[in-house]
mmCIF file of C-alpha atoms in Angstrom:
data_model
loop_
_atom_site.group_PDB
_atom_site.id
_atom_site.type_symbol
_atom_site.label_atom_id
_atom_site.label_comp_id
_atom_site.label_asym_id
_atom_site.label_seq_id
_atom_site.Cartn_x
_atom_site.Cartn_y
_atom_site.Cartn_z
ATOM 1 C CA MET J 100 27.560 -80.429 233.194
ATOM 2 C CA SER J 101 24.090 -78.965 233.636
ATOM 3 C CA ARG J 102 21.532 -80.271 231.183
ATOM 4 C CA CYS J 103 19.064 -77.462 231.817
ATOM 5 C CA VAL J 104 19.677 -74.557 229.484
ATOM 6 C CA LEU J 105 16.554 -72.548 230.231
ATOM 7 C CA ALA J 106 13.064 -73.215 231.541
ATOM 8 C CA ASP J 107 10.466 -75.277 229.685
ATOM 9 C CA TYR J 108 8.264 -73.041 227.559
ATOM 10 C CA SER J 109 5.551 -75.514 226.610
ATOM 11 C CA GLU J 110 3.068 -74.276 229.203
ATOM 12 C CA LEU J 111 3.524 -70.549 228.659
ATOM 13 C CA ALA J 112 1.138 -70.115 225.738
ATOM 14 C CA ILE J 113 -2.306 -68.967 226.867
ATOM 15 C CA ALA J 114 -5.179 -71.130 225.769
ATOM 16 C CA SER J 115 -8.398 -69.154 225.339
ATOM 17 C CA SER J 116 -11.854 -70.636 225.364
ATOM 18 C CA GLU J 117 -13.334 -67.451 223.989
ATOM 19 C CA SER J 118 -13.920 -67.016 220.260
ATOM 20 C CA VAL J 119 -13.147 -63.473 219.182
ATOM 21 C CA GLU J 120 -13.606 -62.176 215.646
ATOM 22 C CA LEU J 121 -10.478 -60.896 213.918
ATOM 23 C CA TYR J 122 -10.541 -57.274 212.895
ATOM 24 C CA SER J 123 -8.128 -55.553 210.537
ATOM 25 C CA SER J 124 -6.772 -52.043 210.093
ATOM 26 C CA SER J 125 -4.399 -50.827 207.439
ATOM 27 C CA ALA J 126 -2.967 -48.309 209.916
ATOM 28 C CA ASP J 127 -1.684 -51.037 212.218
ATOM 29 C CA ILE J 128 1.364 -51.823 210.117
ATOM 30 C CA ASP J 129 2.458 -48.178 210.337
ATOM 31 C CA SER J 130 2.488 -48.292 214.169
ATOM 32 C CA PRO J 131 4.560 -51.295 215.274
ATOM 33 C CA LEU J 132 5.570 -49.885 218.677
ATOM 34 C CA TRP J 133 3.026 -50.976 221.305
ATOM 35 C CA THR J 134 2.898 -50.180 224.996
ATOM 36 C CA ALA J 135 0.954 -52.113 227.633
ATOM 37 C CA ALA J 136 -1.346 -49.112 228.124
ATOM 38 C CA GLN J 137 -2.157 -48.981 224.408
ATOM 39 C CA VAL J 138 -2.886 -52.687 224.185
ATOM 40 C CA SER J 139 -5.174 -52.685 227.219
ATOM 41 C CA GLN J 140 -7.080 -49.679 225.863
ATOM 42 C CA TRP J 141 -7.519 -51.295 222.454
ATOM 43 C CA ALA J 142 -8.786 -54.511 224.035
ATOM 44 C CA ALA J 143 -11.205 -52.633 226.292
ATOM 45 C CA ASP J 144 -12.534 -50.553 223.400
ATOM 46 C CA ARG J 145 -13.314 -53.522 221.163
ATOM 47 C CA SER J 146 -14.493 -56.071 223.746
ATOM 48 C CA PRO J 147 -17.229 -58.022 221.870
ATOM 49 C CA ALA J 148 -19.177 -58.687 225.080
ATOM 50 C CA ALA J 149 -19.049 -55.017 226.059
ATOM 51 C CA MET J 150 -20.116 -53.881 222.592
ATOM 52 C CA MET J 151 -23.122 -56.191 222.656
ATOM 53 C CA LEU J 152 -24.130 -54.844 226.069
ATOM 54 C CA GLU J 153 -23.710 -51.285 224.795
ATOM 55 C CA SER J 154 -25.931 -52.096 221.824
ATOM 56 C CA GLU J 155 -28.564 -53.464 224.167
ATOM 57 C CA ARG J 156 -28.203 -50.337 226.299
ATOM 58 C CA ALA J 157 -28.830 -48.145 223.258
ATOM 59 C CA ALA J 158 -31.831 -50.261 222.276
ATOM 60 C CA ALA J 159 -33.348 -49.838 225.738
ATOM 61 C CA GLY J 160 -33.935 -46.167 225.024
ATOM 62 C CA THR J 161 -35.729 -46.712 221.731
ATOM 63 C CA SER J 162 -39.324 -47.716 221.028
ATOM 64 C CA ILE J 163 -40.619 -46.369 224.328
ATOM 65 C CA ASP J 164 -43.295 -43.809 225.055
ATOM 66 C CA ARG J 165 -41.311 -40.953 226.554
ATOM 67 C CA ASP J 166 -44.489 -39.577 228.087
ATOM 68 C CA ASP J 167 -44.948 -42.793 230.053
ATOM 69 C CA PRO J 168 -43.041 -42.512 233.369
ATOM 70 C CA LYS J 169 -42.998 -46.291 233.858
ATOM 71 C CA GLN J 170 -41.373 -46.978 230.504
ATOM 72 C CA CYS J 171 -38.874 -44.165 231.023
ATOM 73 C CA ALA J 172 -37.952 -45.444 234.482
ATOM 74 C CA GLN J 173 -37.464 -48.988 233.202
ATOM 75 C CA ALA J 174 -35.366 -47.840 230.237
ATOM 76 C CA SER J 175 -33.220 -45.638 232.495
ATOM 77 C CA LEU J 176 -32.569 -48.515 234.901
ATOM 78 C CA LYS J 177 -31.676 -50.890 232.106
ATOM 79 C CA GLN J 178 -29.271 -48.399 230.607
ATOM 80 C CA GLN J 179 -27.498 -47.782 233.907
ATOM 81 C CA VAL J 180 -27.126 -51.490 234.713
ATOM 82 C CA LEU J 181 -26.027 -52.426 231.201
ATOM 83 C CA ALA J 182 -23.436 -49.639 231.253
ATOM 84 C CA ASP J 183 -21.909 -51.089 234.436
ATOM 85 C CA LEU J 184 -21.936 -54.594 232.983
ATOM 86 C CA ALA J 185 -20.248 -53.345 229.788
ATOM 87 C CA MET J 186 -17.596 -51.628 231.902
ATOM 88 C CA HIS J 187 -16.947 -54.937 233.670
ATOM 89 C CA GLU J 188 -16.476 -56.717 230.336
ATOM 90 C CA ARG J 189 -14.075 -54.025 229.139
ATOM 91 C CA ASP J 190 -12.000 -54.441 232.281
ATOM 92 C CA ARG J 191 -11.861 -58.200 231.736
ATOM 93 C CA ALA J 192 -10.728 -57.709 228.143
ATOM 94 C CA ALA J 193 -8.039 -55.250 229.236
ATOM 95 C CA ALA J 194 -6.756 -57.774 231.793
ATOM 96 C CA ALA J 195 -6.641 -60.572 229.221
ATOM 97 C CA SER J 196 -4.619 -58.423 226.816
ATOM 98 C CA LEU J 197 -2.160 -57.359 229.533
ATOM 99 C CA GLU J 198 -1.550 -60.955 230.547
ATOM 100 C CA VAL J 199 -0.763 -61.866 226.940
ATOM 101 C CA TYR J 200 1.408 -58.750 226.570
ATOM 102 C CA TYR J 201 3.608 -59.485 229.574
ATOM 103 C CA ARG J 202 3.982 -63.139 228.647
ATOM 104 C CA ILE J 203 5.249 -62.140 225.217
ATOM 105 C CA VAL J 204 7.676 -59.669 226.809
ATOM 106 C CA GLY J 205 8.967 -62.334 229.179
ATOM 107 C CA LEU J 206 9.344 -64.935 226.459
ATOM 108 C CA GLY J 207 11.196 -62.437 224.310
ATOM 109 C CA ARG J 208 13.786 -61.923 227.028
ATOM 110 C CA GLN J 209 14.081 -65.661 227.606
ATOM 111 C CA ARG J 210 14.544 -66.245 223.890
ATOM 112 C CA GLN J 211 17.551 -63.923 223.842
ATOM 113 C CA MET J 212 19.147 -65.894 226.675
ATOM 114 C CA LEU J 213 18.352 -69.201 225.028
ATOM 115 C CA VAL J 214 20.011 -68.148 221.751
ATOM 116 C CA GLU J 215 23.041 -66.963 223.694
ATOM 117 C CA ALA J 216 23.157 -70.277 225.563
ATOM 118 C CA MET J 217 23.062 -72.160 222.271
ATOM 119 C CA ALA J 218 26.074 -70.158 221.079
ATOM 120 C CA VAL J 219 27.926 -71.111 224.264
ATOM 121 C CA ILE J 220 27.092 -74.783 223.712
ATOM 122 C CA ASP J 221 28.461 -74.491 220.184
ATOM 123 C CA GLN J 222 31.709 -73.092 221.535
ATOM 124 C CA LEU J 223 31.993 -75.898 224.099
ATOM 125 C CA THR J 224 31.255 -78.461 221.396
ATOM 126 C CA SER J 225 33.998 -77.101 219.151
ATOM 127 C CA MET J 226 36.463 -77.190 222.035
ATOM 128 C CA ALA J 227 35.467 -80.756 222.910
ATOM 129 C CA VAL J 228 35.820 -81.958 219.304
ATOM 130 C CA GLU J 229 39.225 -80.348 218.965
ATOM 131 C CA ALA J 230 40.427 -81.797 222.292
ATOM 132 C CA GLU J 231 39.180 -85.247 221.298
ATOM 133 C CA SER J 232 40.941 -85.080 217.902
ATOM 134 C CA LEU J 233 44.203 -84.161 219.635
ATOM 135 C CA GLY J 234 43.761 -86.883 222.218
ATOM 136 C CA LEU J 235 43.709 -84.338 225.039
ATOM 137 C CA SER J 236 40.333 -85.317 226.434
ATOM 138 C CA ASP J 237 38.153 -88.406 226.774
ATOM 139 C CA GLU J 238 34.941 -86.363 227.087
ATOM 140 C CA ASP J 239 32.321 -87.298 224.509
ATOM 141 C CA PRO J 240 31.077 -84.272 222.493
ATOM 142 C CA GLY J 241 27.835 -86.181 221.991
ATOM 143 C CA ASP J 242 26.555 -84.961 225.356
ATOM 144 C CA LEU J 243 26.971 -81.373 224.235
ATOM 145 C CA ARG J 244 25.302 -82.138 220.927
ATOM 146 C CA ARG J 245 22.320 -83.578 222.814
ATOM 147 C CA GLN J 246 22.164 -80.409 224.884
ATOM 148 C CA ARG J 247 22.203 -78.389 221.680
ATOM 149 C CA LEU J 248 19.268 -80.395 220.294
ATOM 150 C CA GLU J 249 17.350 -79.920 223.551
ATOM 151 C CA ALA J 250 17.968 -76.180 223.359
ATOM 152 C CA GLU J 251 16.745 -76.113 219.757
ATOM 153 C CA ASP J 252 13.628 -77.984 220.859
ATOM 154 C CA GLN J 253 13.041 -75.419 223.586
ATOM 155 C CA LEU J 254 13.473 -72.667 221.047
ATOM 156 C CA GLN J 255 10.820 -74.244 218.811
ATOM 157 C CA GLN J 256 8.438 -74.480 221.783
ATOM 158 C CA LEU J 257 9.120 -70.881 222.687
ATOM 159 C CA ASP J 258 8.571 -69.589 219.158
ATOM 160 C CA GLY J 259 5.343 -71.592 218.860
ATOM 161 C CA GLY J 260 4.144 -70.201 222.168
ATOM 162 C CA VAL J 261 4.923 -66.638 221.133
ATOM 163 C CA GLU J 262 3.108 -67.136 217.818
ATOM 164 C CA LYS J 263 -0.038 -68.237 219.672
ATOM 165 C CA LEU J 264 0.236 -65.302 222.016
ATOM 166 C CA ARG J 265 0.653 -62.890 219.098
ATOM 167 C CA LEU J 266 -2.487 -64.331 217.498
ATOM 168 C CA ARG J 267 -4.351 -63.941 220.774
ATOM 169 C CA LEU J 268 -3.151 -60.347 221.076
ATOM 170 C CA SER J 269 -4.450 -59.665 217.582
ATOM 171 C CA GLN J 270 -7.847 -61.076 218.534
ATOM 172 C CA LEU J 271 -8.087 -59.092 221.749
ATOM 173 C CA THR J 272 -6.958 -55.744 220.347
ATOM 174 C CA GLY J 273 -8.599 -55.923 216.927
ATOM 175 C CA ARG J 274 -5.271 -55.264 215.218
ATOM 176 C CA THR J 275 -4.225 -57.370 212.256
ATOM 177 C CA ILE J 276 -2.263 -60.562 212.718
ATOM 178 C CA GLU J 277 0.600 -59.111 210.705
ATOM 179 C CA ALA J 278 0.680 -55.996 212.889
ATOM 180 C CA SER J 279 0.708 -58.147 216.016
ATOM 181 C CA ARG J 280 3.546 -60.285 214.684
ATOM 182 C CA ARG J 281 5.643 -57.239 213.746
ATOM 183 C CA SER J 282 4.894 -55.143 216.791
ATOM 184 C CA ILE J 283 7.640 -54.227 219.223
ATOM 185 C CA LEU J 284 6.391 -54.369 222.821
ATOM 186 C CA LEU J 285 8.025 -51.454 224.613
ATOM 187 C CA SER J 286 6.752 -51.793 228.174
ATOM 188 C CA PRO J 287 8.922 -53.778 230.619
ATOM 189 C CA LEU J 288 7.555 -56.511 232.843
ATOM 190 C CA LEU J 289 5.221 -55.062 235.434
ATOM 191 C CA MET J 290 6.858 -54.948 238.858
ATOM 192 C CA GLY J 291 4.335 -53.478 241.281
ATOM 193 C CA ASP J 292 4.946 -51.798 244.594
ATOM 194 C CA SER J 293 4.392 -53.583 247.898
ATOM 195 C CA ILE J 294 1.606 -56.143 247.802
ATOM 196 C CA PRO J 295 -1.519 -54.785 249.522
ATOM 197 C CA LEU J 296 -2.969 -56.352 252.640
ATOM 198 C CA ASP J 297 -5.862 -58.706 252.116
ATOM 199 C CA GLU J 298 -8.521 -56.448 253.651
ATOM 200 C CA GLU J 299 -7.289 -53.421 251.711
ATOM 201 C CA ALA J 300 -7.347 -55.303 248.419
ATOM 202 C CA VAL J 301 -10.829 -56.667 249.093
ATOM 203 C CA ALA J 302 -12.111 -53.206 250.010
ATOM 204 C CA VAL J 303 -10.865 -51.818 246.691
ATOM 205 C CA ALA J 304 -12.590 -54.638 244.822
ATOM 206 C CA ILE J 305 -15.911 -54.132 246.590
ATOM 207 C CA ALA J 306 -15.771 -50.417 245.808
ATOM 208 C CA GLN J 307 -14.604 -50.782 242.190
ATOM 209 C CA ARG J 308 -16.235 -53.877 240.685
ATOM 210 C CA SER J 309 -18.834 -52.552 238.251
ATOM 211 C CA ASP J 310 -20.699 -55.885 238.057
ATOM 212 C CA LEU J 311 -21.342 -55.653 241.801
ATOM 213 C CA ARG J 312 -22.376 -52.033 241.396
ATOM 214 C CA ALA J 313 -24.947 -53.142 238.824
ATOM 215 C CA LEU J 314 -26.566 -55.454 241.378
ATOM 216 C CA HIS J 315 -26.624 -52.671 243.972
ATOM 217 C CA THR J 316 -28.326 -50.417 241.422
ATOM 218 C CA LEU J 317 -31.067 -52.989 240.867
ATOM 219 C CA SER J 318 -31.839 -53.057 244.572
ATOM 220 C CA GLN J 319 -31.663 -49.308 245.056
ATOM 221 C CA ARG J 320 -33.896 -48.392 242.108
ATOM 222 C CA LEU J 321 -36.477 -51.157 242.545
ATOM 223 C CA ASN J 322 -40.021 -49.818 242.775
ATOM 224 C CA ALA J 323 -43.412 -50.358 241.224
ATOM 225 C CA TYR J 324 -42.327 -48.554 238.051
ATOM 226 C CA THR J 325 -39.063 -50.447 237.531
ATOM 227 C CA LEU J 326 -40.236 -53.875 238.710
ATOM 228 C CA PRO J 327 -40.606 -55.388 235.180
ATOM 229 C CA ALA J 328 -37.097 -54.206 234.231
ATOM 230 C CA VAL J 329 -35.638 -55.584 237.457
ATOM 231 C CA ARG J 330 -37.219 -58.967 236.721
ATOM 232 C CA ASP J 331 -35.628 -58.998 233.253
ATOM 233 C CA LEU J 332 -32.212 -57.961 234.534
ATOM 234 C CA LEU J 333 -32.312 -60.461 237.396
ATOM 235 C CA ALA J 334 -33.086 -63.211 234.903
ATOM 236 C CA ALA J 335 -30.059 -62.120 232.852
ATOM 237 C CA GLN J 336 -27.839 -62.243 235.948
ATOM 238 C CA GLN J 337 -29.236 -65.526 237.305
ATOM 239 C CA PRO J 338 -31.179 -67.724 234.879
ATOM 240 C CA GLY J 339 -34.506 -68.805 236.347
ATOM 241 C CA LEU J 340 -35.257 -65.673 238.378
ATOM 242 C CA GLY J 341 -38.466 -63.950 237.346
ATOM 243 C CA MET J 342 -39.564 -66.970 235.311
ATOM 244 C CA VAL J 343 -42.685 -67.720 237.353
ATOM 245 C CA THR J 344 -44.007 -64.189 237.030
ATOM 246 C CA GLN J 345 -43.301 -64.055 233.307
ATOM 247 C CA ILE J 346 -45.119 -67.342 232.685
ATOM 248 C CA ALA J 347 -48.029 -66.286 234.816
ATOM 249 C CA ARG J 348 -48.354 -62.983 232.968
ATOM 250 C CA ARG J 349 -48.318 -64.729 229.615
ATOM 251 C CA LEU J 350 -51.132 -66.944 230.831
ATOM 252 C CA ALA J 351 -52.925 -63.788 232.075
ATOM 253 C CA LEU J 352 -53.451 -65.164 235.569
ATOM 254 C CA PRO J 353 -55.688 -62.747 237.467
ATOM 255 C CA CYS J 354 -53.867 -63.244 240.768
ATOM 256 C CA LEU J 355 -51.031 -61.019 239.532
ATOM 257 C CA GLY J 356 -53.132 -57.949 239.018
ATOM 258 C CA GLY J 357 -53.616 -56.718 242.592
ATOM 259 C CA PRO J 358 -51.435 -54.137 244.336
ATOM 260 C CA ASP J 359 -50.811 -56.461 247.278
ATOM 261 C CA ILE J 360 -49.316 -59.077 244.976
ATOM 262 C CA SER J 361 -47.185 -56.403 243.305
ATOM 263 C CA GLY J 362 -45.902 -55.278 246.705
ATOM 264 C CA GLN J 363 -45.029 -58.831 247.600
ATOM 265 C CA ASP J 364 -43.184 -59.224 244.290
ATOM 266 C CA ILE J 365 -41.174 -56.084 244.964
ATOM 267 C CA SER J 366 -40.156 -57.446 248.379
ATOM 268 C CA LEU J 367 -39.212 -60.766 246.795
ATOM 269 C CA ARG J 368 -37.116 -59.118 244.084
ATOM 270 C CA ARG J 369 -35.391 -56.917 246.654
ATOM 271 C CA ARG J 370 -34.402 -60.013 248.611
ATOM 272 C CA GLN J 371 -33.146 -61.635 245.432
ATOM 273 C CA CYS J 372 -31.087 -58.528 244.602
ATOM 274 C CA HIS J 373 -29.617 -58.595 248.097
ATOM 275 C CA GLN J 374 -28.833 -62.308 247.889
ATOM 276 C CA LEU J 375 -27.184 -61.921 244.502
ATOM 277 C CA SER J 376 -25.153 -58.968 245.730
ATOM 278 C CA GLU J 377 -23.957 -60.880 248.777
ATOM 279 C CA ALA J 378 -23.048 -63.934 246.702
ATOM 280 C CA ARG J 379 -21.169 -61.772 244.184
ATOM 281 C CA ALA J 380 -19.318 -59.910 246.942
ATOM 282 C CA GLU J 381 -18.312 -63.205 248.559
ATOM 283 C CA GLN J 382 -17.013 -64.540 245.249
ATOM 284 C CA ILE J 383 -15.110 -61.297 244.623
ATOM 285 C CA GLU J 384 -13.435 -61.625 248.021
ATOM 286 C CA VAL J 385 -12.437 -65.214 247.261
ATOM 287 C CA ASP J 386 -11.037 -64.191 243.864
ATOM 288 C CA VAL J 387 -9.040 -61.321 245.382
ATOM 289 C CA ARG J 388 -7.591 -63.470 248.144
ATOM 290 C CA ASP J 389 -6.667 -66.216 245.654
ATOM 291 C CA ALA J 390 -4.970 -63.621 243.448
ATOM 292 C CA LEU J 391 -3.027 -62.276 246.442
ATOM 293 C CA VAL J 392 -1.791 -65.766 247.285
ATOM 294 C CA ASP J 393 -0.642 -66.339 243.708
ATOM 295 C CA LEU J 394 1.015 -62.928 243.552
ATOM 296 C CA SER J 395 2.825 -63.354 246.869
ATOM 297 C CA THR J 396 4.043 -66.789 245.801
ATOM 298 C CA ALA J 397 5.247 -65.443 242.453
ATOM 299 C CA ARG J 398 7.111 -62.598 244.159
ATOM 300 C CA ARG J 399 8.870 -64.957 246.584
ATOM 301 C CA ARG J 400 9.863 -67.267 243.742
ATOM 302 C CA ALA J 401 11.102 -64.307 241.712
ATOM 303 C CA HIS J 402 13.229 -63.243 244.702
ATOM 304 C CA LEU J 403 14.695 -66.747 245.040
ATOM 305 C CA ALA J 404 15.430 -66.863 241.300
ATOM 306 C CA GLY J 405 17.179 -63.502 241.644
ATOM 307 C CA GLN J 406 19.346 -64.884 244.425
ATOM 308 C CA ARG J 407 20.311 -67.855 242.262
ATOM 309 C CA ALA J 408 21.237 -65.492 239.439
ATOM 310 C CA GLU J 409 23.384 -63.447 241.828
ATOM 311 C CA LEU J 410 25.156 -66.617 243.005
ATOM 312 C CA ALA J 411 25.845 -67.606 239.409
ATOM 313 C CA ASP J 412 27.222 -64.147 238.730
ATOM 314 C CA ALA J 413 29.465 -64.359 241.801
ATOM 315 C CA SER J 414 30.756 -67.739 240.650
ATOM 316 C CA ALA J 415 31.546 -66.273 237.244
ATOM 317 C CA GLN J 416 33.554 -63.457 238.817
ATOM 318 C CA LYS J 417 35.562 -65.868 240.961
ATOM 319 C CA LEU J 418 36.241 -68.079 237.980
ATOM 320 C CA ARG J 419 37.371 -65.086 235.978
ATOM 321 C CA ALA J 420 40.055 -64.405 238.581
ATOM 322 C CA SER J 421 41.149 -68.060 238.513
ATOM 323 C CA ILE J 422 41.396 -68.013 234.722
ATOM 324 C CA GLU J 423 43.585 -64.935 234.866
ATOM 325 C CA LEU J 424 45.903 -66.837 237.209
ATOM 326 C CA GLY J 425 45.847 -69.906 234.983
ATOM 327 C CA ARG J 426 44.189 -72.062 237.640
ATOM 328 C CA ALA J 427 41.002 -72.977 235.772
ATOM 329 C CA PRO J 428 40.661 -75.613 233.031
ATOM 330 C CA ALA J 429 39.771 -74.572 229.496
ATOM 331 C CA GLY J 430 36.070 -74.016 228.957
ATOM 332 C CA SER J 431 35.317 -73.402 232.631
ATOM 333 C CA ASP J 432 34.237 -69.866 231.890
ATOM 334 C CA LEU J 433 31.797 -71.104 229.281
ATOM 335 C CA LEU J 434 30.277 -73.629 231.664
ATOM 336 C CA ILE J 435 29.755 -70.939 234.262
ATOM 337 C CA LYS J 436 28.260 -68.662 231.629
ATOM 338 C CA LEU J 437 25.828 -71.408 230.673
ATOM 339 C CA GLU J 438 24.819 -71.819 234.315
ATOM 340 C CA LYS J 439 24.421 -68.063 234.639
ATOM 341 C CA LEU J 440 22.168 -67.891 231.581
ATOM 342 C CA ALA J 441 20.010 -70.686 232.964
ATOM 343 C CA ALA J 442 19.625 -68.821 236.266
ATOM 344 C CA GLN J 443 18.784 -65.580 234.487
ATOM 345 C CA GLY J 444 16.226 -67.320 232.291
ATOM 346 C CA ASP J 445 14.542 -68.779 235.361
ATOM 347 C CA GLN J 446 14.537 -65.342 236.965
ATOM 348 C CA VAL J 447 12.799 -63.795 233.941
ATOM 349 C CA GLN J 448 10.166 -66.526 234.000
ATOM 350 C CA ARG J 449 9.450 -65.856 237.680
ATOM 351 C CA GLN J 450 9.297 -62.119 237.010
ATOM 352 C CA THR J 451 6.792 -62.820 234.237
ATOM 353 C CA ASP J 452 4.695 -64.833 236.686
ATOM 354 C CA GLU J 453 4.756 -61.869 239.078
ATOM 355 C CA ALA J 454 3.704 -59.446 236.344
ATOM 356 C CA VAL J 455 0.792 -61.721 235.419
ATOM 357 C CA GLY J 456 -0.021 -62.007 239.136
ATOM 358 C CA TRP J 457 -0.444 -58.231 239.339
ATOM 359 C CA VAL J 458 -2.744 -58.291 236.306
ATOM 360 C CA LYS J 459 -4.922 -61.009 237.805
ATOM 361 C CA LEU J 460 -5.159 -59.194 241.139
ATOM 362 C CA ARG J 461 -6.231 -55.974 239.449
ATOM 363 C CA GLN J 462 -8.732 -57.900 237.333
ATOM 364 C CA ALA J 463 -10.236 -59.386 240.493
ATOM 365 C CA GLN J 464 -10.465 -55.849 241.866
ATOM 366 C CA GLY J 465 -12.079 -54.521 238.705
ATOM 367 C CA ILE J 466 -9.283 -52.020 237.976
ATOM 368 C CA ALA J 467 -7.208 -53.808 235.292
ATOM 369 C CA SER J 468 -8.074 -51.143 232.715
ATOM 370 C CA GLN J 469 -6.865 -48.322 234.979
ATOM 371 C CA SER J 470 -3.259 -47.106 235.043
ATOM 372 C CA MET J 471 -1.018 -49.760 236.552
ATOM 373 C CA PRO J 472 1.731 -49.325 239.140
ATOM 374 C CA VAL J 473 5.179 -49.583 237.585
ATOM 375 C CA GLN J 474 8.453 -49.586 239.463
#
């Protein structure tokens, strides 16, 4: 008899290193039906990192002399770059919420199968106890009772994992904990279309990633007017850049006052912008290719799990015919049903992995907050 009822759930809860303030809204309780699109939009809208960048962007336009072209140019550049960086943070928040969402959906389906499997074990246990009392079987019901305890343990792990995910969803979306606990997640597991080719996926990422666009903007708009702003923004992107010039200016070193030195500084900053852009593009390509490997692996495993579920279903149909002819021992149908539930639970877990794989790919491409392909 198989001892595996459903998959282990202990590793399915998402651990987050980010600390996000909990927000509350009295309207949440009145709207318990949540879709993946809603959740991702809520998370994007209330991303703490994005909101701080937006605040900084707003501040860049204040306390400047609007008749001074240099100050206006610097403020305009800062606002454009900070807007792109805020967009990047919103996309990351949307991706995080979607990953949590689909894991909760997957665990919910697995929980249903686990509860059904526990009911089957109870039926088998009752049959074994009755057969033992009548002296019709030497099989020890204790094995089934151990299976039942293991299933209960899995159920506790699953419920604990879901509770953590619900808390995380509350943090990401800004909805209350109670609303997150009571919400009904309507969207099915994401099953995307054909997986894109590596070069196509990378090309989308290079074109869409707003953090890379911010670096390109620095290089394109670098001139004598915007040089101080570029230094500040480079230092924010890569700690240490621009430090020498800032220290020298604070010390009022005269060597920094000439136009030749300024021209050299512009050339230096342009090289730094180019180097940062190249490094970011290389990392984006690595992230996209890694995500494609994970997604392809998840899809193949989901396909194999589907084949196992189909085999279990075929076995159940054959056994059903044998039972009708009186050729199968009592309880055989329940054993096959238990095996079938285990196969289906494994299939759902692999489908969840594939859904999360799609989210991670789209995050690497910078398009997680956009509408997602659904089959």
